[in-house]
Coordinates of C-alpha atoms and ligand atoms in Angstrom, one line a residue:
Chain A
X1 CA 22.1 -32.2 -19.7
X2 CA 23.5 -32.2 -16.2
X3 CA 26.3 -34.8 -15.9
X4 CA 28.4 -34.0 -19.0
X5 CA 28.3 -30.3 -18.5
X6 CA 29.3 -30.6 -14.8
X7 CA 33.0 -30.5 -15.0
X8 CA 33.3 -27.5 -17.4
X9 CA 30.5 -25.8 -15.6
X10 CA 32.4 -25.9 -12.3
X11 CA 35.5 -24.4 -14.1
X12 CA 33.5 -21.5 -15.5
X13 CA 32.1 -20.8 -12.0
X14 CA 35.6 -20.7 -10.6
X15 CA 36.7 -18.1 -13.1
X16 CA 33.6 -16.0 -12.7
X17 CA 33.9 -15.9 -8.9
X18 CA 35.0 -12.3 -8.2
X19 CA 38.1 -11.5 -6.2
X20 CA 37.8 -9.4 -3.1
X21 CA 38.8 -6.2 -4.8
X22 CA 36.3 -6.7 -7.6
X23 CA 33.6 -7.4 -5.1
X24 CA 34.4 -4.2 -3.2
X25 CA 34.3 -2.2 -6.4
X26 CA 31.1 -3.7 -7.5
X27 CA 29.4 -3.1 -4.1
X28 CA 30.4 0.6 -4.2
X29 CA 29.7 1.2 -7.9
X30 CA 26.9 3.6 -7.1
X31 CA 29.4 5.9 -5.4
X32 CA 32.4 5.3 -7.5
X33 CA 30.8 5.9 -10.9
X34 CA 29.4 9.5 -10.3
X35 CA 32.5 10.6 -8.3
X36 CA 34.9 9.3 -11.0
X37 CA 32.8 11.1 -13.7
X38 CA 32.9 14.4 -11.8
X39 CA 36.6 14.1 -11.1
X40 CA 37.3 13.5 -14.8
X41 CA 35.3 16.5 -15.8
X42 CA 37.3 18.6 -13.4
X43 CA 40.5 17.2 -14.7
X44 CA 39.6 17.9 -18.3
X45 CA 38.4 21.3 -17.3
X46 CA 41.7 22.0 -15.6
X47 CA 43.8 20.7 -18.6
X48 CA 41.7 22.7 -21.1
X49 CA 41.9 26.0 -19.3
X50 CA 45.7 25.6 -18.9
X51 CA 46.5 24.2 -22.3
X52 CA 44.4 26.7 -24.3
X53 CA 45.2 29.6 -21.9
X54 CA 41.6 30.5 -21.6
X55 CA 41.2 34.0 -20.0
X56 CA 40.2 33.9 -16.3
X57 CA 37.2 36.1 -17.0
X58 CA 35.7 33.6 -19.4
X59 CA 36.5 30.4 -17.5
X60 CA 38.7 30.1 -14.5
X61 CA 40.5 26.8 -13.8
X62 CA 39.1 24.6 -11.0
X63 CA 42.3 25.1 -9.0
X64 CA 41.8 28.9 -9.1
X65 CA 38.2 28.5 -8.0
X66 CA 39.3 26.3 -5.1
X67 CA 42.0 28.8 -4.0
X68 CA 39.5 31.7 -4.2
X69 CA 36.9 29.7 -2.4
X70 CA 39.3 29.0 0.5
X71 CA 40.7 32.5 0.9
X72 CA 37.3 34.1 0.8
X73 CA 35.6 31.4 2.9
X74 CA 34.6 33.7 5.9
X75 CA 32.9 36.1 3.6
X76 CA 31.3 33.4 1.6
X77 CA 30.0 31.7 4.7
X78 CA 28.5 35.0 5.9
X79 CA 26.6 35.4 2.6
X80 CA 25.6 31.7 2.7
X81 CA 24.1 32.3 6.2
X82 CA 21.8 35.0 4.7
X83 CA 20.8 32.9 1.7
X84 CA 20.5 29.7 3.7
X85 CA 18.4 31.1 6.5
X86 CA 16.0 32.7 4.2
X87 CA 15.8 29.6 2.0
X88 CA 15.2 27.4 5.1
X89 CA 12.5 29.7 6.4
X90 CA 10.8 29.7 3.0
X91 CA 11.1 26.0 2.7
X92 CA 9.6 25.4 6.1
X93 CA 6.7 27.8 5.5
X94 CA 6.1 26.3 2.0
X95 CA 6.1 22.8 3.4
X96 CA 3.7 23.6 6.3
X97 CA 1.3 25.5 4.0
X98 CA 1.5 23.0 1.2
X99 CA 1.0 20.0 3.4
X100 CA -1.9 21.7 5.3
X101 CA -3.6 22.7 2.1
X102 CA -3.2 19.2 0.6
X103 CA -4.6 17.7 3.8
X104 CA -7.6 20.0 3.7
X105 CA -8.3 19.2 0.1
X106 CA -8.1 15.5 0.9
X107 CA -10.4 15.8 3.8
X108 CA -13.0 18.1 2.2
X109 CA -13.9 17.1 -1.4
X110 CA -15.5 20.5 -2.0
X111 CA -12.3 22.3 -1.2
X112 CA -10.5 20.0 -3.5
X113 CA -12.9 20.6 -6.4
X114 CA -12.6 24.3 -6.0
X115 CA -8.9 24.5 -5.5
X116 CA -7.2 21.7 -7.3
X117 CA -7.8 22.9 -10.9
X118 CA -6.8 26.4 -10.0
X119 CA -3.6 25.2 -8.4
X120 CA -2.7 23.1 -11.4
X121 CA -3.4 26.1 -13.7
X122 CA -1.4 28.4 -11.4
X123 CA 1.5 26.0 -11.4
X124 CA 1.8 26.7 -15.2
X125 CA 2.7 30.3 -14.6
X126 CA 6.4 31.0 -15.0
X127 CA 6.7 32.0 -11.4
X128 CA 10.2 33.6 -11.7
X129 CA 8.6 36.3 -13.9
X130 CA 6.6 37.5 -10.9
X131 CA 9.7 38.2 -8.8
X132 CA 9.5 42.0 -9.4
X133 CA 5.9 42.1 -8.2
X134 CA 7.0 40.9 -4.8
X135 CA 9.3 44.0 -4.5
X136 CA 6.4 46.2 -5.3
X137 CA 4.1 44.5 -2.8
X138 CA 6.5 43.8 0.1
X139 CA 9.5 46.1 -0.3
X140 CA 13.1 45.3 -0.8
X141 CA 13.9 43.4 2.4
X142 CA 13.6 39.9 3.8
X143 CA 9.8 39.7 3.7
X144 CA 9.7 40.0 0.0
X145 CA 12.5 37.5 -0.6
X146 CA 10.9 35.1 1.8
X147 CA 7.5 35.5 0.2
X148 CA 8.8 34.9 -3.3
X149 CA 10.8 31.8 -2.2
X150 CA 7.7 30.4 -0.5
X151 CA 5.7 31.2 -3.7
X152 CA 8.3 29.2 -5.7
X153 CA 8.5 26.2 -3.4
X154 CA 4.9 25.9 -2.3
X155 CA 3.5 24.3 -5.4
X156 CA 5.6 21.1 -5.6
X157 CA 4.7 20.3 -2.0
X158 CA 0.9 20.8 -2.4
X159 CA 0.6 19.1 -5.7
X160 CA 2.8 16.1 -4.8
X161 CA 1.1 15.6 -1.5
X162 CA -2.3 15.8 -3.1
X163 CA -1.4 13.1 -5.5
X164 CA -0.1 11.0 -2.6
X165 CA -3.3 11.4 -0.6
X166 CA -5.5 10.5 -3.5
X167 CA -3.5 7.5 -4.5
X168 CA -4.0 5.5 -1.3
X169 CA -4.3 1.7 -1.9
X170 CA -8.0 1.2 -2.5
X171 CA -8.1 -2.2 -0.8
X172 CA -6.5 -0.7 2.4
X173 CA -9.3 1.9 2.3
X174 CA -11.8 -0.9 1.9
X175 CA -10.3 -2.6 4.9
X176 CA -10.8 0.6 6.9
X177 CA -14.4 0.8 5.8
X178 CA -15.0 -2.9 6.7
X179 CA -13.8 -2.1 10.2
X180 CA -16.0 1.0 10.3
X181 CA -13.0 3.1 10.9
X182 CA -13.6 6.8 11.5
X183 CA -12.5 9.4 8.9
X184 CA -9.8 10.6 11.2
X185 CA -8.5 7.1 11.8
X186 CA -8.4 6.3 8.1
X187 CA -6.7 9.7 7.3
X188 CA -3.9 9.5 9.9
X189 CA -3.4 5.7 9.9
X190 CA -3.6 4.9 6.3
X191 CA -3.8 7.9 3.9
X192 CA -1.1 10.0 5.5
X193 CA 1.4 7.1 5.7
X194 CA 0.7 6.3 2.1
X195 CA 1.2 9.9 1.1
X196 CA 4.4 10.5 3.1
X197 CA 6.8 9.5 0.3
X198 CA 5.0 11.9 -2.0
X199 CA 5.2 14.7 0.6
X200 CA 8.9 14.1 1.0
X201 CA 9.3 14.0 -2.8
X202 CA 7.6 17.4 -2.9
X203 CA 9.8 18.7 -0.1
X204 CA 13.0 17.6 -1.9
X205 CA 11.9 19.7 -4.9
X206 CA 10.8 22.5 -2.7
X207 CA 14.2 22.6 -1.0
X208 CA 15.9 23.5 -4.3
X209 CA 13.1 25.8 -5.4
X210 CA 13.4 27.8 -2.1
X211 CA 17.1 28.4 -2.8
X212 CA 16.4 29.4 -6.4
X213 CA 13.7 31.7 -5.1
X214 CA 16.0 33.4 -2.6
X215 CA 18.8 33.8 -5.0
X216 CA 16.6 35.3 -7.7
X217 CA 15.1 37.7 -5.2
X218 CA 18.6 38.6 -4.1
X219 CA 19.5 39.4 -7.7
X220 CA 16.7 42.0 -7.6
X221 CA 17.2 43.5 -4.2
X222 CA 19.7 42.7 -1.5
X223 CA 22.9 43.8 0.2
X224 CA 24.0 40.4 1.3
X225 CA 23.6 36.7 0.3
X226 CA 25.1 34.6 -2.3
X227 CA 22.8 36.0 -5.1
X228 CA 24.1 39.4 -4.1
X229 CA 27.7 38.1 -4.2
X230 CA 27.3 36.7 -7.7
X231 CA 25.8 39.9 -8.9
X232 CA 28.6 41.9 -7.2
X233 CA 31.4 39.6 -8.6
X234 CA 29.8 39.8 -12.1
X235 CA 29.8 43.6 -12.0
X236 CA 33.5 43.5 -11.3
X237 CA 34.2 40.9 -14.0
X238 CA 35.3 38.6 -11.3
X239 CA 34.2 35.3 -12.8
X240 CA 36.1 33.2 -10.2
X241 CA 34.0 34.9 -7.5
X242 CA 30.8 33.8 -9.3
X243 CA 32.0 30.2 -9.4
X244 CA 33.0 30.3 -5.7
X245 CA 29.5 31.5 -4.8
X246 CA 28.1 28.7 -7.0
X247 CA 30.1 26.2 -5.1
X248 CA 28.9 27.6 -1.9
X249 CA 25.3 27.5 -3.2
X250 CA 25.7 23.8 -4.0
X251 CA 26.8 23.2 -0.4
X252 CA 23.8 25.1 1.0
X253 CA 21.6 23.1 -1.4
X254 CA 23.1 19.9 -0.3
X255 CA 22.7 20.7 3.4
X256 CA 19.0 21.5 2.9
X257 CA 18.5 18.5 0.7
X258 CA 20.3 16.3 3.2
X259 CA 18.1 17.7 6.0
X260 CA 15.0 16.7 4.1
X261 CA 16.4 13.2 3.6
X262 CA 17.3 12.9 7.3
X263 CA 13.8 14.2 8.3
X264 CA 12.2 11.6 6.0
X265 CA 14.2 8.8 7.8
X266 CA 13.3 10.1 11.2
X267 CA 9.6 10.4 10.3
X268 CA 9.6 6.9 8.9
X269 CA 11.2 5.5 12.0
X270 CA 8.8 7.3 14.4
X271 CA 5.5 7.8 12.7
X272 CA 5.5 4.6 10.7
X273 CA 6.2 2.3 13.6
Chain B
X1 CA -2.3 -25.9 18.1
X2 CA -5.0 -23.6 19.3
X3 CA -5.6 -19.9 19.3
X4 CA -4.9 -18.1 22.5
X5 CA -8.3 -17.5 24.1
X6 CA -9.3 -14.0 24.9
X7 CA -9.9 -12.9 28.4
X8 CA -12.8 -10.7 27.2
X9 CA -14.8 -13.4 25.7
X10 CA -17.5 -12.2 23.3
X11 CA -21.0 -13.5 24.1
X12 CA -21.2 -14.8 20.5
X13 CA -18.2 -17.1 20.8
X14 CA -19.4 -20.6 21.3
X15 CA -16.5 -22.8 22.4
X16 CA -18.2 -26.0 21.3
X17 CA -17.6 -26.7 17.7
X18 CA -20.5 -26.6 15.2
X19 CA -22.8 -28.7 17.4
X20 CA -25.6 -26.3 17.0
X21 CA -26.8 -27.0 20.5
X22 CA -26.2 -23.5 21.8
X23 CA -28.8 -20.9 21.1
X24 CA -26.1 -18.8 19.5
X25 CA -25.9 -21.2 16.5
X26 CA -29.5 -21.2 15.6
X27 CA -31.2 -18.9 13.2
X28 CA -30.2 -17.1 10.0
X29 CA -27.0 -15.1 10.0
X30 CA -27.0 -14.0 6.4
X31 CA -30.1 -13.6 4.2
X32 CA -29.6 -12.7 0.6
X33 CA -32.9 -12.1 -1.2
X34 CA -33.2 -11.4 -4.9
X35 CA -29.9 -9.4 -5.1
X36 CA -28.8 -7.8 -8.3
X37 CA -25.8 -5.7 -9.0
X38 CA -25.3 -3.6 -12.0
X39 CA -22.0 -1.7 -12.3
X40 CA -22.8 1.6 -14.1
X41 CA -19.6 3.3 -15.2
X42 CA -21.5 5.9 -17.2
X43 CA -20.3 4.5 -20.5
X44 CA -21.4 1.0 -20.0
X45 CA -23.5 -1.1 -17.7
X46 CA -22.3 -4.5 -16.5
X47 CA -24.7 -6.8 -14.8
X48 CA -22.4 -8.7 -12.3
X49 CA -25.0 -10.4 -10.1
X50 CA -28.5 -11.3 -11.3
X51 CA -31.2 -12.2 -8.8
X52 CA -29.3 -14.3 -6.3
X53 CA -31.0 -15.6 -3.2
X54 CA -29.7 -17.8 -0.4
X55 CA -29.6 -18.0 3.4
X56 CA -26.7 -18.8 5.6
X57 CA -27.5 -20.2 9.1
X58 CA -25.6 -19.0 12.1
X59 CA -22.4 -21.1 12.5
X60 CA -22.6 -22.4 9.0
X61 CA -19.6 -22.5 6.6
X62 CA -20.8 -21.8 3.0
X63 CA -18.5 -21.9 0.0
X64 CA -19.2 -20.2 -3.2
X65 CA -17.8 -21.8 -6.3
X66 CA -17.9 -20.2 -9.7
X67 CA -15.9 -19.3 -12.8
X68 CA -13.6 -16.2 -12.8
X69 CA -15.3 -12.9 -13.4
X70 CA -18.8 -14.3 -12.6
X71 CA -19.5 -11.9 -9.7
X72 CA -18.4 -13.7 -6.6
X73 CA -16.3 -10.9 -5.2
X74 CA -19.1 -8.5 -6.0
X75 CA -21.6 -10.6 -4.0
X76 CA -19.2 -10.9 -1.1
X77 CA -18.6 -7.2 -1.0
X78 CA -22.3 -6.5 -1.0
X79 CA -22.6 -8.8 2.0
X80 CA -19.9 -6.8 3.7
X81 CA -21.7 -3.5 3.0
X82 CA -18.7 -2.5 0.9
X83 CA -20.5 -2.4 -2.4
X84 CA -24.0 -0.9 -3.0
X85 CA -26.9 -3.3 -3.9
X86 CA -28.7 -2.4 -7.1
X87 CA -31.9 -4.2 -6.1
X88 CA -33.0 -6.9 -3.6
X89 CA -31.8 -6.9 0.0
X90 CA -29.3 -8.5 2.2
X91 CA -30.0 -8.9 5.9
X92 CA -27.2 -9.8 8.3
X93 CA -28.3 -10.8 11.8
X94 CA -31.7 -9.5 10.9
X95 CA -30.5 -6.0 10.1
X96 CA -30.5 -4.7 6.5
X97 CA -27.0 -4.3 5.2
X98 CA -26.4 -0.7 4.3
X99 CA -23.0 0.0 5.7
X100 CA -20.0 -2.0 7.0
X101 CA -20.0 -3.4 10.5
X102 CA -17.0 -4.4 12.5
X103 CA -18.8 -7.6 13.5
X104 CA -18.3 -8.8 9.9
X105 CA -14.7 -9.6 9.0
X106 CA -13.7 -9.3 5.4
X107 CA -10.7 -11.0 3.8
X108 CA -10.0 -9.5 0.5
X109 CA -8.9 -11.3 -2.7
X110 CA -5.9 -8.9 -2.7
X111 CA -3.9 -9.3 0.5
X112 CA -2.8 -5.6 0.5
X113 CA -1.0 -5.2 3.7
X114 CA 0.2 -1.8 4.9
X115 CA 3.8 -1.7 3.6
X116 CA 5.2 0.3 6.5
X117 CA 4.0 -2.1 9.2
X118 CA 5.5 -5.3 10.2
X119 CA 3.7 -8.6 10.0
X120 CA 2.6 -8.4 13.7
X121 CA 1.5 -4.7 13.3
X122 CA -0.4 -5.5 10.2
X123 CA -2.3 -8.3 12.0
X124 CA -3.0 -6.0 14.9
X125 CA -4.2 -3.2 12.7
X126 CA -7.9 -4.0 13.2
X127 CA -7.4 -4.0 17.0
X128 CA -5.9 -0.5 16.8
X129 CA -8.8 0.7 14.7
X130 CA -11.4 -0.9 17.0
X131 CA -9.5 0.5 20.0
X132 CA -9.4 -2.9 21.7
X133 CA -6.7 -3.8 24.4
X134 CA -3.5 -4.3 22.4
X135 CA -1.7 -6.6 24.9
X136 CA -4.5 -9.1 25.0
X137 CA -4.7 -9.5 21.3
X138 CA -1.0 -9.5 20.7
X139 CA -0.9 -12.9 22.3
X140 CA -3.7 -14.1 20.1
X141 CA -2.0 -12.6 17.0
X142 CA 1.1 -14.5 17.8
X143 CA -0.7 -17.8 18.1
X144 CA -2.4 -17.1 14.8
X145 CA 1.0 -16.4 13.3
X146 CA 2.2 -19.8 14.5
X147 CA -0.9 -21.6 13.1
X148 CA -0.3 -20.3 9.6
X149 CA 3.4 -21.2 9.8
X150 CA 4.8 -17.7 9.9
X151 CA 6.7 -18.1 13.2
X152 CA 9.9 -16.0 13.1
X153 CA 8.4 -13.5 10.6
X154 CA 6.6 -11.3 13.1
X155 CA 8.9 -8.4 12.6
X156 CA 9.4 -8.6 8.8
X157 CA 7.9 -6.1 6.5
X158 CA 5.4 -7.2 3.7
X159 CA 8.0 -6.6 1.0
X160 CA 10.2 -9.2 2.6
X161 CA 7.5 -11.9 2.3
X162 CA 6.3 -14.0 -0.6
X163 CA 2.8 -13.5 -2.1
X164 CA 1.5 -16.6 -0.3
X165 CA 3.0 -15.4 3.0
X166 CA 1.3 -12.1 2.6
X167 CA -2.0 -13.8 2.1
X168 CA -1.5 -15.8 5.3
X169 CA -0.9 -12.5 7.1
X170 CA -4.1 -11.2 5.7
X171 CA -5.9 -14.4 7.0
X172 CA -4.5 -13.7 10.5
X173 CA -5.6 -10.1 10.2
X174 CA -9.2 -11.1 9.4
X175 CA -9.3 -13.6 12.3
X176 CA -7.5 -11.7 15.0
X177 CA -10.4 -9.5 16.1
X178 CA -12.9 -12.3 16.2
X179 CA -15.7 -11.1 14.0
X180 CA -18.9 -13.1 14.2
X181 CA -19.2 -13.4 10.4
X182 CA -16.2 -14.0 8.1
X183 CA -16.4 -13.1 4.5
X184 CA -13.4 -14.6 2.7
X185 CA -12.6 -13.9 -0.9
X186 CA -10.2 -16.6 -2.2
X187 CA -8.0 -16.4 0.8
X188 CA -5.7 -19.2 -0.4
X189 CA -5.5 -18.3 -4.1
X190 CA -1.8 -17.4 -4.0
X191 CA -0.7 -20.6 -2.2
X192 CA 0.7 -23.7 -3.6
X193 CA -1.3 -26.9 -3.2
X194 CA 0.5 -28.2 -0.1
X195 CA 0.4 -24.9 1.8
X196 CA -3.2 -24.5 0.7
X197 CA -4.1 -27.8 2.3
X198 CA -2.3 -26.8 5.5
X199 CA -4.0 -23.4 5.6
X200 CA -7.3 -25.1 5.0
X201 CA -6.6 -27.3 8.1
X202 CA -5.5 -24.3 10.1
X203 CA -8.8 -22.6 9.2
X204 CA -10.7 -25.7 10.1
X205 CA -8.9 -25.7 13.5
X206 CA -9.8 -22.1 14.2
X207 CA -13.2 -22.7 12.9
X208 CA -14.0 -25.7 15.0
X209 CA -12.7 -23.9 18.1
X210 CA -15.0 -20.8 17.7
X211 CA -17.8 -21.5 15.4
X212 CA -18.5 -18.6 13.2
X213 CA -20.6 -18.0 10.2
X214 CA -18.5 -18.0 7.0
X215 CA -19.0 -17.2 3.4
X216 CA -16.0 -18.4 1.5
X217 CA -15.3 -17.8 -2.2
X218 CA -13.0 -20.2 -3.9
X219 CA -12.0 -21.6 -7.3
X220 CA -11.0 -24.9 -5.8
X221 CA -13.7 -27.6 -5.8
X222 CA -11.7 -29.7 -3.4
X223 CA -11.2 -26.9 -1.0
X224 CA -14.9 -26.1 -1.0
X225 CA -15.9 -29.7 -0.3
X226 CA -13.2 -30.0 2.3
X227 CA -14.1 -26.9 4.3
X228 CA -17.7 -26.1 3.8
X229 CA -21.1 -27.3 5.1
X230 CA -22.7 -26.1 1.9
X231 CA -21.5 -25.3 -1.5
X232 CA -23.2 -22.8 -3.8
X233 CA -22.3 -23.0 -7.5
X234 CA -22.6 -19.9 -9.5
X235 CA -22.9 -19.5 -13.3
X236 CA -21.0 -17.2 -15.6
X237 CA -21.8 -13.5 -15.4
X238 CA -24.4 -12.3 -14.6
X239 CA -24.1 -14.7 -11.7
X240 CA -27.0 -16.8 -10.5
X241 CA -26.9 -19.8 -8.3
X242 CA -27.4 -23.1 -10.1
X243 CA -26.7 -25.5 -7.3
X244 CA -26.8 -25.5 -3.5
X245 CA -25.5 -28.8 -2.1
X246 CA -25.0 -29.9 1.5
X247 CA -21.7 -31.5 2.2
X248 CA -22.5 -34.6 4.2
X249 CA -19.3 -34.7 6.3
X250 CA -19.9 -33.7 9.9
X251 CA -17.9 -31.6 12.4
X252 CA -15.3 -31.7 13.6
X253 CA -14.5 -32.7 10.1
X254 CA -12.2 -35.7 9.8
X255 CA -8.9 -34.5 8.3
X256 CA -8.6 -37.6 6.1
X257 CA -12.1 -37.0 4.5
X258 CA -10.5 -36.0 1.2
X259 CA -9.4 -39.6 0.7
X260 CA -12.9 -41.0 0.9
X261 CA -14.8 -42.1 -2.3
X262 CA -17.7 -40.0 -1.3
X263 CA -15.5 -36.9 -1.2
X264 CA -14.3 -37.6 -4.8
X265 CA -17.9 -38.2 -5.9
X266 CA -19.0 -34.8 -4.8
X267 CA -15.9 -33.2 -6.4
X268 CA -16.6 -34.9 -9.7
X269 CA -20.2 -33.9 -9.6
X270 CA -19.4 -30.3 -8.9
X271 CA -16.8 -30.3 -11.6
X272 CA -19.3 -31.6 -14.2
X273 CA -21.7 -29.0 -13.1
X274 CA -19.2 -26.2 -13.6
X275 CA -17.9 -27.5 -16.9
X276 CA -21.3 -28.1 -18.4
X277 CA -22.4 -24.6 -17.5
X278 CA -25.7 -23.8 -15.9
X279 CA -28.8 -25.8 -15.9
X280 CA -27.3 -29.2 -16.8
X281 CA -27.6 -31.0 -13.6
X282 CA -30.2 -28.9 -11.8
X283 CA -31.9 -30.2 -8.8
X284 CA -29.3 -32.9 -8.0
X285 CA -28.2 -33.3 -4.5
X286 CA -25.0 -34.8 -3.2
X287 CA -26.8 -37.8 -2.0
X288 CA -27.9 -38.8 -5.5
X289 CA -25.0 -41.0 -6.1
X290 CA -22.1 -40.8 -8.5
X291 CA -22.6 -38.6 -11.5
X292 CA -19.4 -39.7 -13.2
X293 CA -17.0 -42.4 -12.3
X294 CA -15.4 -41.3 -9.0
X295 CA -11.7 -41.0 -8.5
X296 CA -10.7 -39.5 -11.8
X297 CA -9.4 -36.1 -10.8
X298 CA -9.8 -34.8 -7.3
X299 CA -9.9 -31.1 -8.1
Ligands
ATP301 N1 -15.9 -1.5 -10.0 C1 -16.4 -2.2 -11.1 N2 -16.9 -1.4 -12.1 C2 -17.3 -2.1 -13.2 N3 -17.4 -3.4 -13.4 C3 -16.9 -4.2 -12.4 C4 -16.4 -3.6 -11.2 N4 -16.0 -4.6 -10.4 C5 -16.3 -5.7 -11.0 N5 -16.8 -5.5 -12.2 C6 -17.3 -6.5 -13.2 O1 -18.2 -7.3 -12.6 C7 -17.9 -8.7 -12.9 C8 -17.7 -9.6 -11.7 O2 -16.6 -9.2 -11.0 P1 -16.1 -9.9 -9.7 O3 -14.9 -9.3 -9.3 O4 -17.2 -10.0 -8.8 O5 -15.8 -11.4 -10.3 P2 -15.3 -12.7 -9.5 O6 -16.3 -13.7 -9.6 O7 -14.9 -12.3 -8.1 O8 -14.0 -13.1 -10.3 P3 -12.6 -13.7 -9.9 O9 -12.9 -15.2 -9.5 O10 -11.8 -13.6 -11.1 O11 -12.1 -13.0 -8.7 C9 -16.7 -8.7 -13.9 O12 -17.2 -8.9 -15.2 C10 -16.1 -7.3 -13.7 O13 -15.6 -6.9 -14.9
MG302 MG1 -13.1 -12.2 -7.2

């Protein structure tokens, strides 16, 4: 089967060999594809709004949103600072509390037996519906927004980390036992490293939940922040302002998300070395 | 090639190979007495090991042969204190086995390295846990890496290795901290025939340098005969021991022993024993002469 097919086989290989441009495209496919998709949606959006003369109140064109965003950038940045800082604070608190609670549940089986079913049940509550309660409990200022955002973002961290801590490779645990490793050694040198990807997965979800929490709380009570800006624009029928704030929210979300990804890299480099 | 000697030499390490002249090599290291194991999952009870008894002398290398699923791993884990004993008792160095001891090294059937650690870090993991001086053992780890043919892979992560390479790392990890007793569960199962022979020789090298007591589970008849002083043959589940033969080749074991007619005779005998199931050739010893025509299939 080898000798006769040899000449034609070589020819096929020649044709199939990708040129430099094709190779470059193929290597960056993961970036090119989503960006191209997003761009084409924007272009279609632009064409549709112009061609069908869709009223600005209903759907502003991307070009208008861009212009509005740039002219109002200082104000938007100021609002983003309020939302971003509160979301960051909530995210940090939720991560600290969630990871600590997950660690305690892993270290003390009794704590786990008591808490875990309750946490899973609590997770099922539509937490957004409780936002007004936080106003009643904590007033209309930062503490209530912060507490609500922590409440929103705490569960993904604790549940994901708990799953990670209980899914440690059983043979690695056996290895620890065979070496008569102490509980502390096993916990910090095997269980925690195995759980880190789960913790960071929970943190990624928590970073978006924290922003949602702050914005929802801002809808209810605030005098600043992007949630306030959206509500304000909407009351004045300024749809383009809503979209500008959304764009700014995306940027805030990306920054926070990116910070989590960066933190994960750093922790992997330092702790897991 | 030899393993870098440790400056802090354990009293149990006897540099002379298997001669049995030192006081350290006399006496019973492992004593298994009427051990049974029943796995009770609540819904069903599985009897994995049924009334097994044997002794392993200090410095002896004992291989356990048996069909898949017969309870070899279970028996080994009970010896390591990693699985509870349903009835009977296991004494190691005269002390009843109730919990794991770091003087007993276990090599698991499943290599399972820590995925975030490099090859070298994985091998040194026991040193870290046992809080021994890292610098001294790093040298030893490196010479073990060389012996198993992983030179140049020290800083690779497990996912960059093949299954057989991972298993070799696990072998180094079990040897690096110099346990007195080694329990090995099919350490070479993921290796090809040639690498397997090489690893067997490397193990023999290390072995003959520092005589230790070893219990070695394997599927390979040749490997058992090549490495061990004694071979225990187990039946299907629930496991019992049907044969306990002494391998007549001395130590240090000649590396070309596998070419000898006697070697093949023993292999053929063991094969017939395993194929015919239990009871068929009970009481025979390796010295009894050929059971089948020698030289048919080595392993
Ligand atoms: N944790 C467990 N719970 C219940 N049954 C088990 C458990 N571990 C093993 N068994 C059963 O015990 C029997 C013996 O298992 P074991 O792992 O000791 O076999 P083995 O001889 O090592 O097999 P192999 O050569 O394939 O590794 C099997 O039938 C298995 O199903
Ligand atoms: Mg097994």
